[in-house]
Amino acid sequence: MSMETGSLNSESLNRNVAMSVRGGTGKKQGGVAGKVEPFVSQNEHNPRELRSWAKRTGFVSDYSGEAGTSGSAKFEAFGGKGGGSSPKIEIDPVVGRTRRDEIETESRGGAPRAENGAILDERGRKEKERDGGERKVALNGNANNGMVNREGNGHGVSAVAPVNEEKEGEEGNGDVKVNVFPEGEEHRDGGWQRPLGLKCGLKENPGIVPLIYYGLQHYLSLTGSLVLIPLVMVPVMGGTDKDTATVISTILFLSGITTILHSYFGTRLPLVQGSSFVYLAPALVIINAQEYRNLTEHKFRHIMRELQGAIIVGSIFQSILGFSGLMSVLLRLINPIVVAPTVAAVGLAFFSYGFPQAGTCPEITIPQIALVLIFTLVPLSLTIIWIYASFLTAGGAYNYKGCNPNIPSSNILLDACRKHAYTMQHCRTDVSNALATAAWVRIPYPLQWGIPIFHFRTSIIMVIVALVASVDSVGTYRATSLQVNSRPPTPGVVSRGIALEGFCSILAGLWGSGTGSTTLTENMHTIDITKVASRKVVVVGAAFLILFSFIGKVGALLASIPQALAASVLCFVWALTAALGLSNLRYSQSTSFRNITIVGVSLFLGMSIPAYFQQYQVESSLILPSYLVPYAAASSGPFRSGIKQLDFAINALMSLNMVVTLLVAFLLDNTVPGRQEERGVFVWSRAEDISTDPSLLSEYSLPKKVVRCCCCFNFKCFGV
């Protein structure tokens, strides 16, 4: 609905809400008569009078909480042209609060509307008396995420704040500007301040001591993601305890380097880069290829070189996806209904490894899981139970007459000892010799395992996995930007982050960490627990990781964690990954039958279709552990085309839960009809916002020298 008005006198302007009021020429638009009398209060600041005036005149505010949307564009979108109908919105102009009706907002160019038919809640009201008691109140909404949230999670909540007086004699186009500040902050020097609930904001520097403390705390809470992947992979690859320690040190080094690169040249959000569980399942598929099962000599190095070559090829594809700007196109098709089940499938895929491994020693693993749930900090609970397990080992709880835990199970002759060999190797704390064999100082270097091996079949697998990792990162970028109370990044910034992740994974392939490098989804949980979102804190913590990677005994100590304890911690970490994935549904209408059906079908088929491929028997005389059987389908799956390389790749991909889940969710979400607000279509900031908003400029823009270089090469897709 539209309206026309002449110039408002200064008295009525000072008593009205600072909203956009569109001028006109006297013609009818949208079915509303031309002239509207100005509001004149009969009593002192009576809200009811102003509401009744708004109803009588057909006044509709075009205020929008959506990022980067102008008032006039919003007004026209609601029927300012062509006699369209008005939206279901009624704003209390005095207290700055909408009634409990669902609202729909659109941005220019057909961008998505507010999600869930969200409700603007009143956050607060400030009044400032000027010029003899005249007061002026303005709507103050949080435009940082392009939407307002029904669940009240702190993003997109409107508030009321004082605005400056209009200068006398200043004339415009009939629009009165609305000042928009983040929640819980006051406007100061044109920037955004630390949001409520955080100890340390994105751009804050808490000082040297807090930087070190928070930096170490940040990475300690990610121990499960950073160091436990080698404990799963390396023994399966035939590696020794020393190899496990070396891979852990390499992962620490790469995580530090790539996190610093991402903090300065990526999205610049406080996100930790490292070995991701997205790459663990495909790595296990390659490790269990038929030709590697019976290898005895240099098995570990050969498989590691195979993984390096596949990771490098997949990472090059990911870099091209970002550098070419194709990621900006894909962002239109990647929404919460796609991200949520895909990330959830990453965690749920390892249910066959979790408790079957942890159940070997329930006397230590059950208390471990309980303490992780109580403290929500992995290092503390792991240290307590590790000490407890050491007492059990020293007390003889895992001693069996005539049995030696250091003898491989294949060489054990006594049936009684063979029965207890698995328990001794997975529960005792003195089995690993990593501390005794590792050097005090060792610097990870490229090609430390040899020249990478490139094969078509493994490269195709990692190309698809790199796409899954990109979808995972998109969801993390979006959620973290809202978590630190910033506007979402632009598509160019997202492309920049994905491109840099691809480059960092190339480094991981060259150094030989066994997996690619990507944004850790668990980082969102870390920020929520520690309440620290400073970019500098993450960088300082990354510097400590690099330092620890040079100390060989640190990696050796972490490699000495008993297998059962590692499995019990991973039960929590994988469950957390699944939960964080499903939490993306809060950006859509989670009660929509369409969305529920798509997510349910995607997850079920994502579990069931791989189970069909995994049921084929392994063609080998070597008996695999039960938790590795699902990853052996690549060599014996049902797909037979006559081309061995293609057969291996297709069977491998269709046996991966996350790949099937992504394909099903992507297909259904982009073909089944649904409104944009129902689907929860991600609303990203626009490139113009960075150049006009000083706060966004400091949050997402690259360093000045890098910007000059990018501008010379016309890299506009990077959002510079």
XYZ file of C-alpha atoms in Angstrom:
720
model
C 0.000 0.000 0.000
C 1.372 3.419 -0.793
C 0.605 6.914 0.347
C 1.367 10.447 -0.555
C 2.226 13.334 1.623
C 3.570 16.776 1.349
C 6.308 18.121 3.519
C 5.898 17.440 7.185
C 6.189 20.379 9.502
C 8.952 20.320 12.059
C 6.583 19.872 14.985
C 4.952 16.708 13.607
C 8.334 15.388 12.437
C 9.813 15.706 15.886
C 6.923 13.789 17.426
C 6.761 11.053 14.757
C 8.920 7.987 14.418
C 11.907 8.490 12.120
C 10.544 6.336 9.315
C 10.708 6.643 5.549
C 7.667 8.515 4.196
C 7.485 8.615 0.422
C 6.452 11.792 -1.319
C 4.126 11.846 -4.275
C 2.360 13.858 -6.935
C -1.229 13.549 -5.907
C -2.289 10.475 -7.835
C -3.690 7.303 -6.324
C -1.302 4.390 -5.916
C -2.260 0.988 -4.647
C -5.817 2.045 -4.110
C -5.115 4.727 -1.460
C -6.353 8.273 -1.852
C -3.883 10.971 -2.487
C -3.734 13.420 0.375
C -2.815 12.553 3.926
C -3.108 15.068 6.673
C -0.090 15.443 8.955
C -0.256 13.941 12.407
C -0.934 16.481 15.159
C -1.013 15.168 18.700
C -3.847 16.416 20.908
C -2.303 15.036 24.062
C 1.273 14.765 25.179
C 2.814 11.854 23.266
C -0.196 9.529 23.160
C 0.683 6.281 21.324
C -2.972 5.473 20.610
C -3.476 8.720 18.729
C -0.513 8.014 16.479
C -1.677 4.451 15.802
C -5.181 5.570 14.907
C -3.728 8.261 12.618
C -1.644 5.585 10.862
C -4.744 3.408 10.352
C -6.887 6.293 9.154
C -4.357 7.573 6.633
C -3.115 4.178 5.437
C 0.423 4.937 6.632
C 2.745 1.968 6.206
C 6.362 2.060 7.326
C 8.837 0.726 4.830
C 11.376 0.045 7.534
C 13.238 -3.201 6.907
C 15.702 -5.109 9.011
C 17.117 -6.683 5.872
C 20.703 -5.816 5.127
C 21.329 -3.448 2.313
C 17.692 -2.746 1.461
C 16.636 0.815 0.935
C 13.363 2.171 2.179
C 12.019 3.196 -1.197
C 12.839 -0.146 -2.768
C 11.057 -1.930 0.041
C 8.044 0.371 -0.301
C 7.697 -0.287 -4.016
C 8.091 -4.032 -3.534
C 5.014 -4.085 -1.329
C 2.707 -2.654 -3.908
C 3.874 0.884 -4.416
C 3.532 0.176 -8.114
C 0.622 -1.321 -9.871
C -1.821 -1.316 -7.039
C -0.423 -4.262 -5.129
C -1.771 -5.226 -1.741
C -0.106 -4.192 1.470
C 1.877 -6.625 3.597
C 0.608 -7.940 6.895
C 2.456 -5.512 9.077
C 1.466 -2.931 11.578
C 4.103 -1.008 13.464
C 3.550 0.810 16.673
C 5.273 4.045 15.609
C 5.981 5.167 19.154
C 7.434 2.121 20.829
C 8.985 0.801 17.643
C 7.364 -2.613 17.770
C 5.322 -4.620 15.326
C 2.159 -6.426 16.168
C 2.318 -10.212 16.217
C 1.588 -10.581 12.529
C 3.879 -12.306 10.125
C 5.820 -9.954 7.908
C 7.529 -10.576 4.645
C 10.423 -8.478 3.459
C 12.057 -8.419 0.075
C 15.301 -6.888 -0.978
C 16.067 -5.363 -4.323
C 16.560 -7.612 -7.288
C 14.345 -10.351 -5.981
C 16.534 -11.193 -3.006
C 15.066 -13.432 -0.323
C 12.652 -12.203 2.282
C 12.735 -12.433 6.044
C 12.750 -15.979 7.250
C 9.884 -17.626 9.117
C 7.641 -14.642 8.775
C 9.752 -13.330 11.608
C 8.636 -10.957 14.320
C 10.335 -7.762 15.300
C 10.704 -7.637 19.071
C 11.254 -4.509 21.056
C 14.749 -4.474 22.454
C 14.645 -1.190 24.250
C 13.676 2.449 23.972
C 15.799 5.526 24.455
C 14.542 9.103 24.452
C 16.557 12.253 24.265
C 15.038 15.626 25.026
C 16.232 18.534 22.926
C 15.145 22.093 22.220
C 12.819 22.600 25.115
C 11.676 19.069 25.696
C 10.947 18.020 22.101
C 11.633 14.347 21.667
C 12.407 12.203 18.675
C 12.464 8.440 18.574
C 13.847 6.212 15.802
C 13.552 2.584 15.042
C 16.806 0.809 15.706
C 16.983 -2.623 14.111
C 19.771 -5.064 13.666
C 20.453 -5.276 9.948
C 23.425 -7.519 10.324
C 21.869 -10.648 9.010
C 19.261 -9.520 6.599
C 16.418 -10.885 8.667
C 14.746 -10.906 12.005
C 14.586 -14.038 14.061
C 11.469 -15.488 15.616
C 13.400 -17.639 18.043
C 14.996 -14.650 19.715
C 18.568 -15.766 19.251
C 19.894 -12.273 19.330
C 20.076 -11.572 15.619
C 17.866 -9.169 13.833
C 16.127 -7.749 16.877
C 14.779 -4.270 16.600
C 15.377 -1.670 19.222
C 14.836 2.041 19.676
C 17.663 4.525 19.863
C 17.979 8.314 19.666
C 18.675 9.919 16.335
C 20.156 13.259 15.497
C 17.927 16.240 14.790
C 17.317 17.113 11.162
C 19.231 20.164 10.162
C 17.002 23.085 9.482
C 16.535 23.879 5.844
C 17.872 20.515 4.709
C 15.711 19.008 1.965
C 15.817 15.566 0.397
C 13.559 13.371 -1.614
C 10.980 13.008 1.081
C 12.713 10.158 2.921
C 13.731 10.271 6.537
C 16.690 8.011 7.237
C 16.569 5.271 9.835
C 19.672 4.667 11.882
C 20.401 0.968 12.178
C 22.739 -0.361 14.852
C 23.481 -3.871 16.062
C 21.793 -5.288 19.089
C 23.021 -4.092 22.410
C 25.436 -1.550 20.949
C 25.612 2.167 20.703
C 26.744 3.979 17.614
C 30.185 5.363 18.106
C 32.619 6.630 15.488
C 30.613 4.962 12.729
C 31.600 1.472 13.878
C 29.995 -1.491 15.539
C 30.870 -2.393 19.083
C 31.102 -5.764 20.785
C 27.734 -7.507 20.883
C 26.152 -8.519 24.132
C 27.038 -11.967 25.458
C 30.609 -12.062 24.101
C 33.692 -11.536 26.232
C 35.660 -10.439 23.206
C 34.297 -9.141 19.886
C 35.552 -9.699 16.357
C 37.941 -6.725 16.167
C 38.808 -6.376 19.844
C 42.266 -6.738 21.337
C 41.893 -7.826 24.972
C 45.604 -7.462 25.765
C 48.623 -9.765 25.702
C 47.744 -12.041 28.623
C 44.066 -12.519 27.656
C 45.148 -13.074 24.050
C 47.374 -15.963 25.090
C 44.828 -17.381 27.529
C 41.864 -17.202 25.168
C 43.972 -18.351 22.218
C 45.047 -21.543 23.997
C 41.529 -22.084 25.338
C 40.079 -21.739 21.855
C 42.245 -24.476 20.380
C 42.133 -26.774 23.391
C 38.373 -26.991 22.958
C 38.990 -28.218 19.385
C 41.396 -30.979 20.422
C 38.988 -33.684 19.337
C 38.885 -32.372 15.787
C 42.546 -31.463 15.433
C 44.418 -34.490 16.751
C 42.123 -37.522 16.850
C 41.804 -38.079 13.086
C 45.372 -39.520 12.839
C 44.556 -41.914 15.697
C 41.835 -43.372 13.472
C 43.665 -43.290 10.119
C 47.329 -44.073 10.706
C 46.935 -47.516 12.385
C 44.630 -48.591 9.539
C 47.253 -47.433 7.034
C 49.864 -49.656 8.693
C 51.730 -46.772 10.308
C 53.745 -46.947 13.513
C 53.311 -44.904 16.671
C 56.086 -42.634 15.430
C 54.192 -42.095 12.161
C 51.083 -41.161 14.147
C 53.065 -38.584 16.133
C 54.524 -37.122 12.914
C 51.108 -36.807 11.273
C 49.701 -35.077 14.385
C 52.586 -32.571 14.376
C 51.991 -31.953 10.659
C 48.283 -31.311 11.258
C 49.082 -28.838 14.064
C 51.524 -27.002 11.787
C 49.104 -26.840 8.861
C 46.197 -25.801 11.071
C 48.217 -22.874 12.406
C 49.392 -21.744 8.963
C 46.011 -22.074 7.255
C 44.132 -20.377 10.115
C 46.416 -17.342 9.901
C 45.976 -17.223 6.124
C 42.204 -17.422 6.465
C 42.136 -14.714 9.153
C 43.906 -12.233 6.871
C 43.029 -13.305 3.342
C 39.892 -15.470 3.637
C 36.534 -14.445 5.065
C 38.372 -12.867 8.031
C 35.898 -14.433 10.464
C 37.326 -16.041 13.658
C 37.337 -19.522 12.159
C 39.871 -22.290 12.713
C 41.083 -24.265 9.731
C 42.219 -27.847 10.094
C 41.740 -31.482 9.189
C 38.044 -32.082 8.791
C 35.912 -35.180 9.297
C 34.529 -34.466 5.815
C 37.743 -35.986 4.455
C 37.966 -38.894 6.916
C 35.389 -41.226 5.337
C 36.750 -40.910 1.751
C 40.267 -41.366 3.107
C 39.179 -44.636 4.763
C 37.624 -45.728 1.453
C 40.928 -45.197 -0.366
C 42.911 -46.822 2.451
C 40.765 -49.963 2.192
C 41.173 -50.346 -1.561
C 41.724 -53.991 -2.478
C 45.280 -53.574 -3.752
C 46.415 -52.004 -0.469
C 44.989 -54.591 1.929
C 47.781 -57.131 1.642
C 50.676 -54.686 1.351
C 53.397 -55.224 3.917
C 56.357 -53.111 2.825
C 56.040 -49.335 3.079
C 52.264 -49.649 3.179
C 51.822 -46.431 5.161
C 53.962 -44.281 2.872
C 52.391 -45.666 -0.288
C 48.830 -45.007 0.889
C 49.766 -41.555 2.196
C 51.198 -40.588 -1.203
C 47.986 -41.806 -2.850
C 45.953 -39.623 -0.500
C 48.227 -36.640 -1.145
C 47.701 -36.815 -4.902
C 43.911 -37.115 -4.574
C 43.724 -34.213 -2.093
C 45.803 -31.951 -4.340
C 43.535 -32.564 -7.350
C 40.351 -32.033 -5.329
C 41.813 -28.858 -3.786
C 42.679 -27.407 -7.188
C 39.025 -27.881 -8.173
C 37.921 -26.106 -4.980
C 40.287 -23.201 -5.645
C 38.975 -22.826 -9.196
C 35.439 -22.880 -7.800
C 36.273 -19.881 -5.620
C 38.672 -17.909 -7.822
C 36.417 -18.130 -10.890
C 33.373 -16.809 -9.037
C 31.363 -19.981 -9.706
C 30.829 -20.291 -5.961
C 28.783 -17.080 -6.053
C 26.443 -18.774 -8.534
C 26.186 -21.939 -6.439
C 25.276 -19.881 -3.370
C 21.839 -19.292 -4.899
C 21.219 -23.041 -4.709
C 22.792 -23.756 -1.307
C 20.332 -23.118 1.511
C 19.754 -24.360 5.077
C 17.661 -27.293 3.852
C 20.735 -28.475 1.893
C 23.410 -27.623 4.463
C 21.659 -29.105 7.522
C 21.323 -32.775 6.467
C 24.672 -32.767 4.638
C 26.670 -31.683 7.688
C 24.601 -33.958 9.934
C 25.457 -36.913 7.686
C 29.178 -36.186 8.170
C 28.849 -36.922 11.887
C 26.319 -39.743 11.646
C 28.451 -41.655 9.137
C 30.837 -42.875 11.838
C 28.339 -44.589 14.108
C 29.918 -47.953 13.237
C 33.261 -46.769 14.622
C 32.202 -44.798 17.708
C 30.927 -46.980 20.518
C 31.978 -50.339 19.008
C 35.525 -49.116 19.588
C 34.801 -47.348 22.858
C 32.896 -50.340 24.220
C 36.147 -52.295 24.458
C 36.864 -50.613 27.789
C 33.541 -49.393 29.209
C 35.108 -48.782 32.616
C 36.973 -45.787 31.196
C 34.983 -44.781 28.104
C 31.575 -44.366 29.765
C 32.996 -41.991 32.434
C 34.808 -40.212 29.573
C 31.590 -39.582 27.646
C 29.820 -38.486 30.841
C 32.542 -35.970 31.748
C 32.610 -34.520 28.221
C 28.872 -33.928 28.450
C 29.241 -32.336 31.897
C 32.210 -30.043 31.202
C 31.689 -29.635 27.413
C 35.474 -29.240 27.227
C 37.303 -32.203 25.765
C 40.837 -31.584 27.141
C 39.749 -31.441 30.785
C 37.689 -34.615 30.698
C 40.289 -36.416 28.582
C 43.063 -35.551 31.040
C 41.049 -36.755 34.042
C 40.123 -40.099 32.466
C 43.618 -40.575 31.026
C 45.061 -40.310 34.537
C 42.375 -42.684 35.791
C 43.240 -45.180 33.016
C 46.921 -44.917 33.947
C 46.088 -45.992 37.503
C 44.091 -48.928 36.166
C 46.995 -49.954 33.932
C 49.545 -49.655 36.746
C 47.223 -51.566 39.071
C 47.126 -54.546 36.725
C 43.528 -54.190 35.503
C 44.643 -55.068 31.979
C 47.267 -57.692 32.834
C 46.568 -61.219 31.638
C 48.732 -64.176 32.615
C 51.254 -65.073 29.940
C 50.140 -62.276 27.590
C 52.278 -59.394 26.305
C 50.487 -56.305 24.924
C 53.477 -55.436 22.727
C 53.171 -58.615 20.650
C 51.002 -58.132 17.511
C 47.769 -60.085 17.630
C 48.726 -61.933 14.422
C 51.757 -63.440 16.210
C 49.926 -64.524 19.354
C 49.695 -68.297 19.614
C 47.666 -68.746 22.799
C 43.911 -68.490 22.300
C 43.461 -66.881 25.713
C 45.943 -64.125 24.876
C 44.462 -63.617 21.428
C 41.122 -63.010 23.102
C 42.553 -60.282 25.336
C 44.979 -58.745 22.802
C 42.447 -56.253 21.471
C 41.574 -55.065 24.991
C 45.212 -54.624 25.969
C 46.086 -52.652 22.849
C 43.103 -50.318 23.096
C 42.820 -49.733 26.849
C 46.330 -49.699 28.292
C 48.124 -46.355 28.544
C 51.639 -47.796 28.181
C 51.235 -49.517 24.810
C 52.394 -46.657 22.589
C 56.129 -46.066 22.211
C 55.670 -42.692 20.488
C 57.206 -40.720 23.363
C 60.293 -42.920 23.384
C 60.906 -42.771 19.628
C 59.941 -39.177 18.736
C 62.582 -36.455 18.462
C 62.405 -33.373 20.630
C 62.558 -31.014 17.656
C 61.164 -31.812 14.250
C 59.911 -29.368 11.627
C 57.273 -30.700 9.187
C 58.276 -30.150 5.566
C 56.652 -30.665 2.137
C 56.793 -34.103 0.484
C 58.037 -35.674 3.718
C 56.389 -38.970 2.720
C 57.534 -38.886 -0.905
C 56.171 -37.718 -4.270
C 52.335 -37.771 -4.450
C 50.675 -40.429 -6.604
C 47.853 -39.363 -8.923
C 45.062 -41.676 -10.059
C 41.829 -40.818 -11.810
C 39.625 -42.863 -9.467
C 40.860 -41.272 -6.231
C 40.979 -37.793 -7.761
C 37.291 -37.965 -8.751
C 36.393 -38.946 -5.187
C 38.225 -35.974 -3.687
C 36.756 -33.535 -6.230
C 33.243 -34.407 -5.035
C 34.379 -34.354 -1.409
C 35.817 -30.855 -1.943
C 32.337 -29.770 -3.071
C 30.821 -31.244 0.107
C 33.461 -29.423 2.174
C 32.522 -26.165 0.434
C 28.840 -26.638 1.312
C 29.860 -27.323 4.911
C 31.950 -24.141 5.004
C 29.160 -21.994 3.528
C 26.884 -22.965 6.400
C 29.659 -22.274 8.922
C 30.430 -18.841 7.420
C 26.794 -17.859 7.627
C 26.192 -19.122 11.164
C 29.434 -17.675 12.546
C 28.791 -14.220 11.058
C 25.487 -14.101 12.932
C 27.099 -15.543 16.044
C 29.589 -12.662 16.249
C 26.758 -10.216 15.477
C 28.115 -9.153 12.119
C 26.379 -8.901 8.788
C 26.682 -11.980 6.590
C 29.579 -11.807 4.130
C 28.977 -10.994 0.495
C 29.040 -13.768 -2.145
C 32.442 -12.419 -3.185
C 33.821 -12.852 0.336
C 32.400 -16.388 0.492
C 34.068 -17.202 -2.846
C 37.306 -15.791 -1.491
C 37.075 -18.028 1.566
C 36.350 -21.145 -0.499
C 39.231 -20.344 -2.858
C 41.619 -19.966 0.065
C 40.382 -23.208 1.603
C 41.268 -24.923 -1.661
C 44.751 -23.391 -1.550
C 45.188 -24.497 2.066
C 44.134 -28.036 1.151
C 46.822 -28.019 -1.545
C 49.308 -27.271 1.235
C 47.842 -30.155 3.248
C 48.350 -32.416 0.232
C 51.959 -31.322 -0.187
C 52.826 -31.720 3.507
C 50.920 -34.991 3.810
C 48.381 -34.683 6.620
C 46.166 -37.407 5.176
C 43.131 -35.116 4.893
C 42.305 -31.763 3.337
C 42.054 -28.522 5.274
C 38.711 -26.828 5.729
C 36.750 -24.739 8.221
C 35.969 -26.725 11.347
C 32.221 -26.807 11.952
C 32.853 -27.378 15.660
C 34.280 -23.849 15.773
C 30.730 -22.518 16.257
C 30.417 -24.569 19.445
C 33.786 -23.246 20.630
C 32.751 -19.611 20.190
C 29.484 -20.310 21.983
C 31.271 -21.948 24.940
C 34.235 -19.580 25.297
C 32.306 -16.386 24.330
C 35.429 -15.247 22.482
C 35.141 -14.220 18.834
C 38.261 -12.124 18.356
C 40.193 -12.533 15.157
C 43.430 -11.749 16.990
C 42.772 -14.448 19.582
C 42.464 -17.046 16.821
C 45.692 -15.832 15.194
C 47.643 -15.960 18.474
C 46.352 -19.469 19.143
C 47.413 -20.479 15.626
C 50.925 -19.200 16.322
C 51.084 -21.469 19.380
C 49.987 -24.418 17.249
C 52.888 -23.784 14.883
C 55.265 -23.622 17.849
C 53.936 -26.888 19.317
C 54.272 -28.599 15.935
C 58.035 -28.047 16.079
C 58.245 -29.927 19.393
C 58.130 -33.569 18.442
C 57.286 -34.736 21.962
C 53.983 -32.802 21.878
C 52.774 -34.802 18.909
C 54.105 -37.976 20.537
C 52.188 -37.284 23.746
C 48.948 -36.836 21.824
C 49.672 -39.986 19.817
C 49.826 -41.913 23.117
C 46.109 -41.424 23.834
C 44.574 -44.909 24.165
C 42.412 -45.909 21.203
C 39.334 -46.495 23.353
C 39.572 -43.019 24.908
C 39.935 -41.441 21.471
C 36.837 -43.310 20.263
C 34.786 -42.148 23.265
C 35.746 -38.515 22.649
C 34.881 -38.923 18.974
C 31.422 -40.172 19.977
C 30.803 -36.689 21.416
C 32.526 -34.793 18.595
C 30.641 -36.621 15.829
C 27.356 -36.197 17.664
C 28.147 -32.475 18.021
C 28.879 -32.249 14.290
C 25.500 -33.783 13.484
C 23.735 -31.424 15.909
C 25.487 -28.343 14.544
C 24.487 -29.384 11.049
C 20.824 -29.717 11.988
C 20.967 -26.368 13.808
C 21.046 -24.690 10.386
C 17.332 -25.470 10.149
C 16.637 -22.538 12.475
C 17.170 -20.237 9.483
C 14.205 -21.833 7.723
C 10.650 -22.633 8.730
C 11.466 -25.795 10.633
C 7.768 -26.635 11.076
C 7.119 -26.627 7.332
C 6.010 -30.039 6.069
C 8.021 -29.442 2.895
C 11.237 -28.854 4.824
C 10.660 -31.705 7.271
C 10.067 -34.098 4.386
C 13.164 -33.027 2.462
C 15.447 -33.269 5.488
C 13.998 -36.625 6.556
C 14.167 -38.170 3.085
C 17.694 -36.834 2.555
C 19.001 -38.274 5.814
C 17.250 -41.620 5.403
C 18.382 -42.161 1.825
C 21.801 -40.818 2.791
C 22.071 -43.671 5.283
C 20.196 -46.367 3.354
C 21.660 -46.089 -0.165
C 25.283 -46.360 1.077
C 24.203 -49.362 3.191
C 23.109 -51.050 -0.043
C 26.537 -50.487 -1.593
C 28.326 -51.512 1.606
C 26.590 -54.888 1.883
C 28.691 -56.485 -0.853
C 31.271 -58.870 0.555
C 34.928 -57.921 0.535
C 36.932 -59.929 -1.990
C 39.897 -60.623 0.233
C 41.227 -63.349 2.469
C 42.175 -60.655 4.991
C 39.509 -60.189 7.647
C 38.769 -56.490 8.151
C 37.599 -55.056 11.480
C 33.837 -54.532 11.527
C 34.129 -50.739 11.548
C 36.138 -50.804 8.293
C 33.758 -53.018 6.316
C 31.511 -50.064 5.234
C 34.548 -48.400 3.634
C 35.549 -51.439 1.572
C 32.643 -51.203 -0.899
C 34.651 -49.269 -3.482
C 36.462 -52.397 -4.640
C 33.478 -54.750 -4.595
C 30.370 -52.586 -5.036
C 27.475 -53.342 -7.404
C 28.316 -50.747 -10.074
C 30.036 -52.484 -12.992
C 30.798 -50.588 -16.198
C 33.878 -52.473 -17.309
C 36.106 -49.480 -16.531
C 37.829 -50.261 -13.244
C 38.767 -46.670 -12.406
C 35.193 -45.464 -12.928
C 33.714 -48.445 -11.071
C 35.894 -47.716 -8.048
C 34.975 -44.018 -8.030
C 31.193 -44.537 -8.390
C 31.037 -47.324 -5.808
C 33.126 -45.252 -3.424
C 31.021 -42.100 -3.789
C 27.721 -43.950 -3.449
C 28.991 -45.590 -0.258
C 29.643 -42.192 1.361
C 26.679 -40.975 3.436
C 27.442 -37.266 3.102
C 27.691 -37.410 -0.706
C 24.345 -39.177 -1.146
C 22.677 -36.887 1.394
C 23.966 -33.791 -0.421
C 22.744 -35.041 -3.800
C 19.250 -35.857 -2.514
C 18.852 -32.647 -0.479
C 20.202 -30.460 -3.294
C 17.848 -32.023 -5.844
C 14.722 -31.859 -3.661
C 15.254 -28.355 -2.261
C 15.741 -26.859 -5.713
C 12.841 -28.690 -7.387
C 10.072 -28.949 -4.772
C 8.097 -25.653 -4.778
C 8.444 -23.480 -1.705
C 8.464 -19.826 -0.724
C 11.817 -18.208 -0.130
C 11.045 -17.435 3.502
C 9.849 -21.023 3.958
C 13.068 -22.426 2.529
C 15.109 -19.979 4.598
C 17.087 -18.840 1.569
C 20.382 -17.390 2.765
C 20.506 -13.596 2.462
C 24.048 -12.394 1.811
C 25.286 -8.835 1.984
C 25.885 -6.907 -1.228
C 29.226 -5.710 -2.528
C 28.113 -2.072 -2.191
C 27.569 -2.577 1.543
C 31.273 -3.135 2.158
C 32.257 0.059 0.372
C 29.679 2.203 2.185
C 29.653 0.690 5.680
C 32.863 1.395 7.671
C 32.215 -1.522 10.015
C 31.834 -4.017 7.168
C 34.940 -2.590 5.524
C 37.069 -3.484 8.544
C 35.375 -6.859 9.057
C 35.599 -8.404 5.604
C 37.977 -6.330 3.463
C 41.443 -7.624 2.671
C 44.605 -5.793 3.801
C 45.227 -2.659 1.747
C 48.220 -3.953 -0.233
C 46.343 -7.100 -1.169
C 43.332 -4.990 -2.209
C 45.500 -2.941 -4.561
C 46.873 -6.124 -6.115
C 43.401 -7.609 -6.551
C 42.058 -4.398 -8.045
C 44.909 -4.355 -10.574
C 43.820 -7.807 -11.754
C 40.133 -6.875 -11.513
C 39.282 -9.626 -9.000
C 35.856 -8.222 -8.196
C 34.551 -11.666 -7.317
C 36.619 -11.481 -4.115
C 34.469 -8.684 -2.734
C 37.386 -6.217 -2.537
